[in-house]
Amino acid sequence: AMDWCKTDMVNYNVEVAARVAQRYVLATLYYATKGDSWSNSTGWLSGHECFWSGIACETGSDGFPSIIYLDLSSNGLDGTLISELGYLTSLTQLHLWGNKGLHGTIPDTFGRLVNLHTLYLDKNNLEGGT
């Protein structure tokens, strides 16, 4: 994901640090859960992240588009949930249910998702809670 991010910053002239971080988290999720095998990965790792499948953004008062919605339900994710997801602090909804290949523990960093009001992690092979 770090190698992708370095190239991505050059290709898309991503200069806002928060946006670089946001794209890095998403790229890390993609690589950690075998994104090239997802049922739908339309747009992922190219163009603006707010147009990638399963993502919605909202532009804040700072003019920066932050991810508020991430839905990769029943999408064939296979791997562990990454702790970096906890740094998408603008998330209000996270839908990852129905990915039987998701396993391991729910990262403690999910406790940082202070704006989250909807979390669907059922029908996976995850353990634990935040």
GROMACS .gro file of C-alpha atoms in nm:
model
  130
    1ALA     CA    1   0.000   0.000   0.000
    2MET     CA    2   0.288   0.238   0.076
    3ASP     CA    3   0.442   0.182  -0.268
    4TRP     CA    4   0.104   0.246  -0.430
    5CYS     CA    5   0.063   0.563  -0.224
    6LYS     CA    6   0.401   0.701  -0.335
    7THR     CA    7   0.312   0.651  -0.701
    8ASP     CA    8  -0.042   0.772  -0.644
    9MET     CA    9   0.076   1.104  -0.502
   10VAL     CA   10   0.271   1.171  -0.821
   11ASN     CA   11   0.003   1.048  -1.064
   12TYR     CA   12  -0.287   1.236  -0.903
   13ASN     CA   13  -0.103   1.531  -0.749
   14VAL     CA   14  -0.250   1.458  -0.406
   15GLU     CA   15  -0.105   1.729  -0.186
   16VAL     CA   16  -0.342   1.756   0.111
   17ALA     CA   17  -0.195   1.546   0.394
   18ALA     CA   18  -0.537   1.433   0.520
   19ARG     CA   19  -0.632   1.312   0.174
   20VAL     CA   20  -0.304   1.123   0.138
   21ALA     CA   21  -0.375   0.953   0.471
   22GLN     CA   22  -0.733   0.872   0.369
   23ARG     CA   23  -0.618   0.717   0.042
   24TYR     CA   24  -0.347   0.522   0.224
   25VAL     CA   25  -0.604   0.370   0.463
   26LEU     CA   26  -0.823   0.263   0.172
   27ALA     CA   27  -0.529   0.120  -0.024
   28THR     CA   28  -0.420  -0.072   0.286
   29LEU     CA   29  -0.774  -0.215   0.319
   30TYR     CA   30  -0.774  -0.309  -0.050
   31TYR     CA   31  -0.442  -0.494  -0.034
   32ALA     CA   32  -0.509  -0.655   0.308
   33THR     CA   33  -0.842  -0.802   0.190
   34LYS     CA   34  -0.739  -0.909  -0.161
   35GLY     CA   35  -0.916  -0.624  -0.338
   36ASP     CA   36  -0.824  -0.757  -0.680
   37SER     CA   37  -1.062  -1.048  -0.605
   38TRP     CA   38  -1.355  -0.841  -0.472
   39SER     CA   39  -1.691  -0.875  -0.644
   40ASN     CA   40  -1.692  -0.499  -0.707
   41SER     CA   41  -1.377  -0.290  -0.694
   42THR     CA   42  -1.485  -0.033  -0.954
   43GLY     CA   43  -1.260   0.270  -0.945
   44TRP     CA   44  -1.046   0.151  -0.654
   45LEU     CA   45  -0.687   0.274  -0.663
   46SER     CA   46  -0.752   0.514  -0.951
   47GLY     CA   47  -0.904   0.860  -0.966
   48HIS     CA   48  -1.068   1.033  -0.671
   49GLU     CA   49  -1.146   0.802  -0.378
   50CYS     CA   50  -1.491   0.956  -0.332
   51PHE     CA   51  -1.588   0.790  -0.662
   52TRP     CA   52  -1.464   0.442  -0.573
   53SER     CA   53  -1.740   0.182  -0.538
   54GLY     CA   54  -1.889   0.162  -0.189
   55ILE     CA   55  -1.766   0.504  -0.077
   56ALA     CA   56  -1.944   0.834  -0.014
   57CYS     CA   57  -1.781   1.157   0.096
   58GLU     CA   58  -1.888   1.488   0.241
   59THR     CA   59  -1.696   1.812   0.201
   60GLY     CA   60  -1.632   1.983   0.532
   61SER     CA   61  -1.592   2.351   0.612
   62ASP     CA   62  -1.221   2.312   0.534
   63GLY     CA   63  -1.308   2.222   0.173
   64PHE     CA   64  -1.167   1.871   0.217
   65PRO     CA   65  -1.384   1.574   0.111
   66SER     CA   66  -1.387   1.320   0.394
   67ILE     CA   67  -1.516   0.965   0.371
   68ILE     CA   68  -1.838   0.932   0.570
   69TYR     CA   69  -1.972   0.606   0.426
   70LEU     CA   70  -1.797   0.280   0.343
   71ASP     CA   71  -2.002  -0.018   0.225
   72LEU     CA   72  -1.819  -0.329   0.105
   73SER     CA   73  -2.086  -0.574   0.219
   74SER     CA   74  -2.096  -0.917   0.051
   75ASN     CA   75  -1.805  -0.813  -0.166
   76GLY     CA   76  -1.565  -1.105  -0.120
   77LEU     CA   77  -1.324  -0.940   0.122
   78ASP     CA   78  -1.070  -1.196   0.240
   79GLY     CA   79  -0.822  -1.116   0.517
   80THR     CA   80  -0.813  -0.927   0.844
   81LEU     CA   81  -0.963  -0.591   0.929
   82ILE     CA   82  -0.690  -0.331   0.933
   83SER     CA   83  -0.636  -0.107   1.234
   84GLU     CA   84  -0.592   0.189   0.999
   85LEU     CA   85  -0.969   0.201   0.943
   86GLY     CA   86  -0.989   0.365   1.285
   87TYR     CA   87  -0.825   0.674   1.137
   88LEU     CA   88  -1.119   0.746   0.907
   89THR     CA   89  -1.270   0.950   1.189
   90SER     CA   90  -1.534   1.114   0.968
   91LEU     CA   91  -1.699   0.776   0.902
   92THR     CA   92  -2.064   0.770   1.003
   93GLN     CA   93  -2.147   0.432   0.847
   94LEU     CA   94  -1.934   0.121   0.801
   95HIS     CA   95  -2.091  -0.181   0.632
   96LEU     CA   96  -1.870  -0.488   0.600
   97TRP     CA   97  -2.120  -0.766   0.666
   98GLY     CA   98  -2.136  -1.083   0.460
   99ASN     CA   99  -1.766  -1.122   0.388
  100LYS     CA  100  -1.702  -1.470   0.522
  101GLY     CA  101  -1.332  -1.433   0.438
  102LEU     CA  102  -1.293  -1.153   0.695
  103HIS     CA  103  -1.139  -1.303   1.008
  104GLY     CA  104  -0.945  -1.213   1.319
  105THR     CA  105  -1.028  -0.952   1.580
  106ILE     CA  106  -1.201  -0.619   1.549
  107PRO     CA  107  -0.922  -0.359   1.585
  108ASP     CA  108  -0.915  -0.147   1.901
  109THR     CA  109  -0.871   0.159   1.679
  110PHE     CA  110  -1.239   0.133   1.586
  111GLY     CA  111  -1.291   0.315   1.918
  112ARG     CA  112  -1.160   0.628   1.740
  113LEU     CA  113  -1.459   0.631   1.506
  114VAL     CA  114  -1.643   0.888   1.717
  115ASN     CA  115  -1.887   0.986   1.439
  116LEU     CA  116  -1.986   0.628   1.359
  117HIS     CA  117  -2.354   0.557   1.416
  118THR     CA  118  -2.398   0.250   1.194
  119LEU     CA  119  -2.166  -0.051   1.205
  120TYR     CA  120  -2.247  -0.381   1.035
  121LEU     CA  121  -1.992  -0.658   1.082
  122ASP     CA  122  -2.221  -0.960   1.098
  123LYS     CA  123  -2.185  -1.272   0.882
  124ASN     CA  124  -1.805  -1.256   0.897
  125ASN     CA  125  -1.555  -1.457   1.098
  126LEU     CA  126  -1.457  -1.173   1.330
  127GLU     CA  127  -1.407  -1.182   1.705
  128GLY     CA  128  -1.402  -0.927   1.983
  129GLY     CA  129  -1.541  -0.579   2.013
  130THR     CA  130  -1.442  -0.224   2.086
   0.00000   0.00000   0.00000
